[in-house]
C-alpha cells in the first residue's frame, strides 16, 4: 500500500465543465503546469452538449493525473459534488472552467496552510477580461491569518476575498458533512460561512493567483443568481444569530446589503423591478437598519445609501445611475 506523502500531500483539483469549449484548454493547462506537481485533476463534464467531453478525454491522454467524469447535466453544484465524492486528495481545490490560475497558486496556498496551521487558505484574485486586460483591487497587502469572525467580515464586505469556492484550498475534512446545494445558484455563499466555521482560521495569500474571467451572462440568469444570493444571506444571518450572537451586526448588515445588491442589479441592467420586489427589499432594509447604523465596518457613504433607499427610491435611482455613469461601471 502506498503511504501518503506528508511533505507533498495530494491536492485534488475539481473542474466543473459546461459549454466552455473556448476556455477549457487554457484552464486545464494552467492546472497541469502548476509548480506543485502532486495533483489529482478531476474534470467533471456536466453533460456539456458541445465538444467539451472530447476535449477532456484528449487532455487525459496527455497527463495521467487527469481523471474524467462524464455525467448527466445537473448544474454547477452537482458537478462539484460529483468531484468531491471521488477525490483522493488530502486537500481539495476548485477551478471554474472559464478561468485560469497562476502556476504557483497551489504551492502558495498549501504553504500558507502549513505555515499557519490552518485547514483553509485563500488567495487574492485578478479580474480578467476577454480583451486580455486584468485588474486586482489588492494593493500593498501582506499575507496574514484571519480568525472566524474577521474572515466572515472580509467575505461579506469583499475587501480582500469573497465567498467564491475557487481561489481557495481546503482540507478535505471541511467537506465531511457539507456539500454544495443543488438546484441553487449563488451556491458558494450557501456553504462558505459553514466552511469558515469548521476551519475557524483562514490563511490569506496576498499574491493574486486566480484569474476570474468577467463574462457577460444573460440577464435572466443573473437575476436568479442575485435572488438566491439574498436567500443565502438570510441563511447566513440565521446561522450566525443562533450560533454566534456577537456577530449579529455582521449577519444582519449582510442581509440588508443583499437586498440592495439585488435591487441595484435591476437598475444596472435597466430591468424594471416589480413593485412587490421593491416592497420586499425595503422591508428587509427597514428591519435591519439599526444593525446597519451600528456597523463600524461600513463607510458613511454606504450607510447613506441605505437611508436614501428607504427615504426616496426615485432619488436613489437617479443617484445610482449618475454614479455608474461617472465610474463607468
Short mmCIF file of C-alpha atoms in Angstrom, two decimals:
data_model
loop_
_atom_site.label_atom_id
_atom_site.label_comp_id
_atom_site.label_asym_id
_atom_site.label_seq_id
_atom_site.Cartn_x
_atom_site.Cartn_y
_atom_site.Cartn_z
CA UNK A 1 0.00 0.00 0.00
CA UNK A 2 1.33 3.41 -0.98
CA UNK A 3 1.76 5.68 2.04
CA UNK A 4 0.66 9.34 1.81
CA UNK A 5 3.43 11.88 1.34
CA UNK A 6 3.26 14.25 4.32
CA UNK A 7 5.71 16.67 2.72
CA UNK A 8 3.88 16.74 -0.62
CA UNK A 9 0.25 15.83 0.13
CA UNK A 10 -2.08 15.12 -2.78
CA UNK A 11 -4.30 18.01 -3.88
CA UNK A 12 -7.49 17.17 -5.79
CA UNK A 13 -8.43 19.99 -8.17
CA UNK A 14 -12.08 19.79 -9.28
CA UNK A 15 -13.11 21.50 -12.53
CA UNK A 16 -16.87 21.55 -13.36
CA UNK A 17 -17.33 21.83 -17.12
CA UNK A 18 -20.29 23.00 -19.21
CA UNK A 19 -20.27 24.85 -22.55
CA UNK A 20 -16.73 26.24 -22.26
CA UNK A 21 -15.02 24.98 -25.42
CA UNK A 22 -13.36 28.35 -25.92
CA UNK A 23 -11.72 28.42 -22.49
CA UNK A 24 -11.23 24.80 -21.42
CA UNK A 25 -7.73 24.12 -22.75
CA UNK A 26 -6.29 27.26 -21.18
CA UNK A 27 -7.94 26.45 -17.85
CA UNK A 28 -6.72 22.85 -17.63
CA UNK A 29 -3.23 23.65 -18.90
CA UNK A 30 -2.85 26.25 -16.15
CA UNK A 31 -3.52 23.46 -13.64
CA UNK A 32 -1.25 20.94 -15.38
CA UNK A 33 1.59 23.50 -15.31
CA UNK A 34 1.43 24.13 -11.57
CA UNK A 35 4.80 24.24 -9.80
CA UNK A 36 3.20 21.96 -7.21
CA UNK A 37 3.07 18.65 -9.06
CA UNK A 38 1.30 16.21 -6.71
CA UNK A 39 -2.14 16.88 -8.13
CA UNK A 40 -5.21 14.88 -8.99
CA UNK A 41 -7.09 16.83 -11.67
CA UNK A 42 -10.79 15.89 -11.77
CA UNK A 43 -12.59 17.16 -14.88
CA UNK A 44 -16.37 16.89 -14.49
CA UNK A 45 -18.13 17.01 -17.86
CA UNK A 46 -21.59 18.04 -16.69
CA UNK A 47 -23.41 16.80 -19.78
CA UNK A 48 -21.97 19.58 -21.94
CA UNK A 49 -23.65 19.46 -25.40
CA UNK A 50 -20.58 20.77 -27.24
CA UNK A 51 -17.11 19.22 -27.64
CA UNK A 52 -16.03 19.71 -24.03
CA UNK A 53 -16.30 15.98 -23.29
CA UNK A 54 -13.97 15.11 -26.18
CA UNK A 55 -11.53 17.84 -25.16
CA UNK A 56 -11.45 16.37 -21.63
CA UNK A 57 -10.68 12.90 -22.99
CA UNK A 58 -7.83 14.21 -25.14
CA UNK A 59 -6.35 16.13 -22.20
CA UNK A 60 -6.47 12.96 -20.07
CA UNK A 61 -4.42 11.13 -22.72
CA UNK A 62 -1.61 13.65 -22.22
CA UNK A 63 -1.45 13.65 -18.40
CA UNK A 64 -2.09 10.64 -16.17
CA UNK A 65 -3.02 12.91 -13.26
CA UNK A 66 -6.30 13.74 -15.01
CA UNK A 67 -9.49 11.83 -14.16
CA UNK A 68 -12.71 12.33 -16.10
CA UNK A 69 -16.35 12.18 -15.01
CA UNK A 70 -18.94 12.26 -17.81
CA UNK A 71 -22.36 12.80 -16.23
CA UNK A 72 -25.87 13.96 -16.98
CA UNK A 73 -26.28 17.72 -16.64
CA UNK A 74 -27.09 18.65 -13.08
CA UNK A 75 -25.65 22.12 -12.64
CA UNK A 76 -22.54 23.54 -11.00
CA UNK A 77 -23.25 22.22 -7.50
CA UNK A 78 -23.94 18.73 -8.82
CA UNK A 79 -20.68 18.73 -10.79
CA UNK A 80 -18.61 19.92 -7.84
CA UNK A 81 -20.25 17.38 -5.52
CA UNK A 82 -19.51 14.59 -8.00
CA UNK A 83 -15.85 15.61 -7.95
CA UNK A 84 -15.75 15.69 -4.15
CA UNK A 85 -17.16 12.15 -3.99
CA UNK A 86 -14.25 10.62 -5.92
CA UNK A 87 -11.46 12.94 -4.73
CA UNK A 88 -8.49 11.16 -3.15
CA UNK A 89 -6.55 14.24 -2.09
CA UNK A 90 -5.87 15.36 1.45
CA UNK A 91 -6.69 18.82 0.11
CA UNK A 92 -9.34 19.97 -2.36
CA UNK A 93 -9.47 22.97 -4.68
CA UNK A 94 -11.94 24.20 -7.29
CA UNK A 95 -11.29 26.00 -10.57
CA UNK A 96 -14.13 27.21 -12.78
CA UNK A 97 -13.57 26.05 -16.35
CA UNK A 98 -13.61 29.51 -17.94
CA UNK A 99 -10.97 30.78 -15.52
CA UNK A 100 -7.26 30.01 -15.20
CA UNK A 101 -4.69 30.08 -12.42
CA UNK A 102 -1.13 31.29 -11.95
CA UNK A 103 1.45 28.49 -11.97
CA UNK A 104 2.35 28.98 -8.30
CA UNK A 105 -1.20 29.11 -6.88
CA UNK A 106 -1.42 25.75 -5.14
CA UNK A 107 2.17 25.94 -3.96
CA UNK A 108 1.45 29.23 -2.18
CA UNK A 109 -1.94 28.15 -0.82
CA UNK A 110 -0.51 24.93 0.65
CA UNK A 111 2.45 26.83 2.08
CA UNK A 112 0.03 29.18 3.85
CA UNK A 113 -1.87 26.24 5.34
CA UNK A 114 1.30 24.52 6.56
CA UNK A 115 3.00 27.61 7.96
CA UNK A 116 -0.11 28.89 9.74
CA UNK A 117 -1.53 25.52 10.81
CA UNK A 118 -4.93 26.16 9.22
CA UNK A 119 -7.35 23.93 7.30
CA UNK A 120 -8.12 26.57 4.69
CA UNK A 121 -6.33 29.24 2.70
CA UNK A 122 -7.46 31.82 0.14
CA UNK A 123 -5.55 33.98 -2.33
CA UNK A 124 -6.10 37.36 -3.93
CA UNK A 125 -7.52 37.33 -7.47
CA UNK A 126 -7.22 39.06 -10.81
CA UNK A 127 -10.39 40.15 -12.58
CA UNK A 128 -9.65 39.31 -16.21
CA UNK A 129 -11.43 40.41 -19.37
CA UNK A 130 -11.81 38.92 -22.84
CA UNK A 131 -9.56 41.65 -24.29
CA UNK A 132 -6.65 40.46 -22.12
CA UNK A 133 -6.89 43.22 -19.52
CA UNK A 134 -6.76 42.21 -15.88
CA UNK A 135 -7.03 44.17 -12.66
CA UNK A 136 -6.75 43.50 -8.95
CA UNK A 137 -8.00 45.56 -6.03
CA UNK A 138 -5.23 44.30 -3.77
CA UNK A 139 -2.58 46.93 -3.06
CA UNK A 140 0.25 46.77 -0.54
CA UNK A 141 -1.38 43.93 1.37
CA UNK A 142 0.51 41.27 3.30
CA UNK A 143 -0.08 37.58 3.91
CA UNK A 144 -1.98 37.06 7.15
CA UNK A 145 -4.35 34.82 9.09
CA UNK A 146 -7.97 35.68 9.89
CA UNK A 147 -9.96 34.27 12.77
CA UNK A 148 -13.53 33.17 12.04
CA UNK A 149 -15.20 36.48 12.83
CA UNK A 150 -12.83 38.56 10.73
CA UNK A 151 -12.89 36.03 7.88
CA UNK A 152 -16.70 36.31 7.77
CA UNK A 153 -16.39 40.10 7.81
CA UNK A 154 -13.91 40.08 4.93
CA UNK A 155 -16.09 37.67 2.95
CA UNK A 156 -19.19 39.81 3.34
CA UNK A 157 -17.51 43.14 2.59
CA UNK A 158 -15.49 41.89 -0.41
CA UNK A 159 -12.39 43.69 0.76
CA UNK A 160 -9.74 41.02 0.28
CA UNK A 161 -11.77 37.97 -0.70
CA UNK A 162 -15.35 36.78 -1.11
CA UNK A 163 -17.40 33.60 -0.88
CA UNK A 164 -16.35 32.09 -4.21
CA UNK A 165 -15.30 28.43 -3.87
CA UNK A 166 -12.43 28.99 -6.30
CA UNK A 167 -9.23 30.79 -5.15
CA UNK A 168 -9.20 28.62 -2.03
CA UNK A 169 -7.58 25.40 -0.83
CA UNK A 170 -9.46 23.23 1.68
CA UNK A 171 -8.54 20.31 3.88
CA UNK A 172 -10.87 17.53 2.76
CA UNK A 173 -12.30 17.19 6.30
CA UNK A 174 -14.08 20.52 5.79
CA UNK A 175 -16.38 18.75 3.32
CA UNK A 176 -17.02 15.75 5.54
CA UNK A 177 -20.66 16.76 6.13
CA UNK A 178 -21.01 19.70 3.72
CA UNK A 179 -21.94 19.71 0.04
CA UNK A 180 -22.93 22.41 -2.43
CA UNK A 181 -26.74 22.86 -2.57
CA UNK A 182 -28.17 21.50 -5.81
CA UNK A 183 -30.90 23.48 -7.54
CA UNK A 184 -29.48 26.77 -6.24
CA UNK A 185 -27.34 29.48 -7.77
CA UNK A 186 -25.02 31.58 -5.59
CA UNK A 187 -24.19 28.09 -4.30
CA UNK A 188 -20.86 29.16 -2.80
CA UNK A 189 -22.49 31.60 -0.38
CA UNK A 190 -24.79 28.89 0.99
CA UNK A 191 -21.87 26.86 2.35
CA UNK A 192 -18.87 29.16 2.76
CA UNK A 193 -19.80 30.55 6.18
CA UNK A 194 -20.17 26.95 7.38
CA UNK A 195 -16.79 26.02 5.89
CA UNK A 196 -15.18 29.02 7.59
CA UNK A 197 -16.82 28.00 10.86
CA UNK A 198 -15.36 24.48 10.67
CA UNK A 199 -11.94 25.86 9.78
CA UNK A 200 -12.08 28.67 12.40
CA UNK A 201 -8.92 30.23 10.95
CA UNK A 202 -8.22 31.22 7.33
CA UNK A 203 -4.78 31.81 5.82
CA UNK A 204 -4.66 34.67 3.32
CA UNK A 205 -2.16 34.90 0.44
CA UNK A 206 -1.90 38.49 -0.80
CA UNK A 207 -0.36 37.49 -4.14
CA UNK A 208 -3.07 37.35 -6.83
CA UNK A 209 -3.10 33.76 -8.10
CA UNK A 210 -6.58 33.20 -9.56
CA UNK A 211 -7.77 34.76 -12.83
CA UNK A 212 -11.53 35.27 -12.64
CA UNK A 213 -12.97 35.89 -16.11
CA UNK A 214 -15.61 38.60 -16.39
CA UNK A 215 -18.10 37.28 -18.93
CA UNK A 216 -21.48 38.73 -19.87
CA UNK A 217 -24.19 36.29 -18.80
CA UNK A 218 -27.88 36.55 -19.54
CA UNK A 219 -30.00 38.97 -17.52
CA UNK A 220 -32.44 36.24 -16.51
CA UNK A 221 -29.63 34.06 -15.12
CA UNK A 222 -28.08 36.92 -13.17
CA UNK A 223 -31.45 37.89 -11.71
CA UNK A 224 -31.83 34.34 -10.41
CA UNK A 225 -28.29 34.38 -9.08
CA UNK A 226 -28.94 37.54 -7.14
CA UNK A 227 -32.24 36.37 -5.67
CA UNK A 228 -30.53 33.21 -4.47
CA UNK A 229 -27.79 35.47 -3.11
CA UNK A 230 -30.38 37.23 -0.95
CA UNK A 231 -31.69 33.88 0.30
CA UNK A 232 -28.15 32.70 1.08
CA UNK A 233 -27.51 35.91 3.04
CA UNK A 234 -30.64 35.22 5.07
CA UNK A 235 -29.46 31.67 5.80
CA UNK A 236 -26.09 33.03 6.93
CA UNK A 237 -27.80 35.60 9.17
CA UNK A 238 -29.94 32.95 10.85
CA UNK A 239 -26.90 30.68 11.31
CA UNK A 240 -24.86 33.44 12.96
CA UNK A 241 -27.80 34.60 15.11
CA UNK A 242 -28.16 31.10 16.53
CA UNK A 243 -24.51 30.13 16.97
CA UNK A 244 -22.63 33.44 17.27
CA UNK A 245 -24.93 36.15 18.73
CA UNK A 246 -21.97 38.54 18.99
CA UNK A 247 -21.83 38.55 15.16
CA UNK A 248 -25.42 39.72 14.69
CA UNK A 249 -24.35 43.09 13.27
CA UNK A 250 -22.33 41.38 10.52
CA UNK A 251 -25.07 38.91 9.62
CA UNK A 252 -27.96 41.39 9.61
CA UNK A 253 -25.98 44.05 7.73
CA UNK A 254 -25.01 41.48 5.10
CA UNK A 255 -28.66 40.53 4.70
CA UNK A 256 -29.70 44.17 4.26
CA UNK A 257 -26.85 44.62 1.77
CA UNK A 258 -28.04 41.63 -0.23
CA UNK A 259 -31.42 43.32 -0.74
CA UNK A 260 -29.72 46.41 -2.16
CA UNK A 261 -27.45 44.24 -4.30
CA UNK A 262 -30.44 42.62 -5.98
CA UNK A 263 -32.27 45.93 -6.45
CA UNK A 264 -29.14 47.57 -7.86
CA UNK A 265 -28.90 44.72 -10.34
CA UNK A 266 -32.27 45.69 -11.80
CA UNK A 267 -31.07 49.28 -12.21
CA UNK A 268 -27.74 48.21 -13.68
CA UNK A 269 -29.41 46.09 -16.34
CA UNK A 270 -32.27 48.54 -16.99
CA UNK A 271 -34.86 45.98 -15.96
CA UNK A 272 -37.98 47.27 -14.19
CA UNK A 273 -38.12 45.87 -10.69
CA UNK A 274 -41.62 44.57 -9.83
CA UNK A 275 -43.41 46.61 -7.16
CA UNK A 276 -43.77 43.63 -4.86
CA UNK A 277 -40.00 43.04 -5.02
CA UNK A 278 -39.27 46.70 -4.24
CA UNK A 279 -41.58 46.42 -1.23
CA UNK A 280 -39.80 43.22 -0.19
CA UNK A 281 -36.35 44.82 -0.45
CA UNK A 282 -37.44 47.88 1.53
CA UNK A 283 -38.86 45.63 4.23
CA UNK A 284 -35.53 43.80 4.58
CA UNK A 285 -33.55 47.04 4.80
CA UNK A 286 -36.00 48.62 7.26
CA UNK A 287 -35.98 45.56 9.53
CA UNK A 288 -32.18 45.63 9.70
CA UNK A 289 -31.39 49.35 9.54
CA UNK A 290 -30.40 49.54 13.22
CA UNK A 291 -27.72 46.92 12.61
CA UNK A 292 -26.55 48.88 9.57
CA UNK A 293 -26.25 52.01 11.70
CA UNK A 294 -24.15 50.13 14.27
CA UNK A 295 -21.84 48.57 11.67
CA UNK A 296 -18.47 50.25 12.21
CA UNK A 297 -17.07 48.45 9.16
CA UNK A 298 -19.45 50.30 6.82
CA UNK A 299 -18.46 53.64 5.32
CA UNK A 300 -20.62 56.73 5.84
CA UNK A 301 -21.49 56.76 2.15
CA UNK A 302 -22.72 53.16 2.33
CA UNK A 303 -24.94 53.98 5.31
CA UNK A 304 -26.34 56.98 3.43
CA UNK A 305 -27.15 54.65 0.54
CA UNK A 306 -29.36 52.53 2.80
CA UNK A 307 -31.15 55.57 4.22
CA UNK A 308 -31.74 57.08 0.78
CA UNK A 309 -33.23 53.83 -0.50
CA UNK A 310 -35.75 53.87 2.34
CA UNK A 311 -36.49 57.59 2.14
CA UNK A 312 -36.85 58.17 -1.60
CA UNK A 313 -36.42 55.41 -4.15
CA UNK A 314 -36.75 57.79 -7.11
CA UNK A 315 -33.80 59.91 -5.96
CA UNK A 316 -31.89 56.72 -5.12
CA UNK A 317 -32.36 55.54 -8.71
CA UNK A 318 -31.08 58.84 -10.12
CA UNK A 319 -28.02 58.89 -7.85
CA UNK A 320 -27.23 55.27 -8.69
CA UNK A 321 -27.35 55.94 -12.44
CA UNK A 322 -25.21 59.09 -12.09
CA UNK A 323 -22.64 57.19 -10.03
CA UNK A 324 -22.45 54.41 -12.63
CA UNK A 325 -22.01 56.94 -15.41
CA UNK A 326 -19.17 58.68 -13.59
CA UNK A 327 -17.46 55.44 -12.61
CA UNK A 328 -18.32 53.74 -15.92
CA UNK A 329 -19.17 50.51 -14.14
#
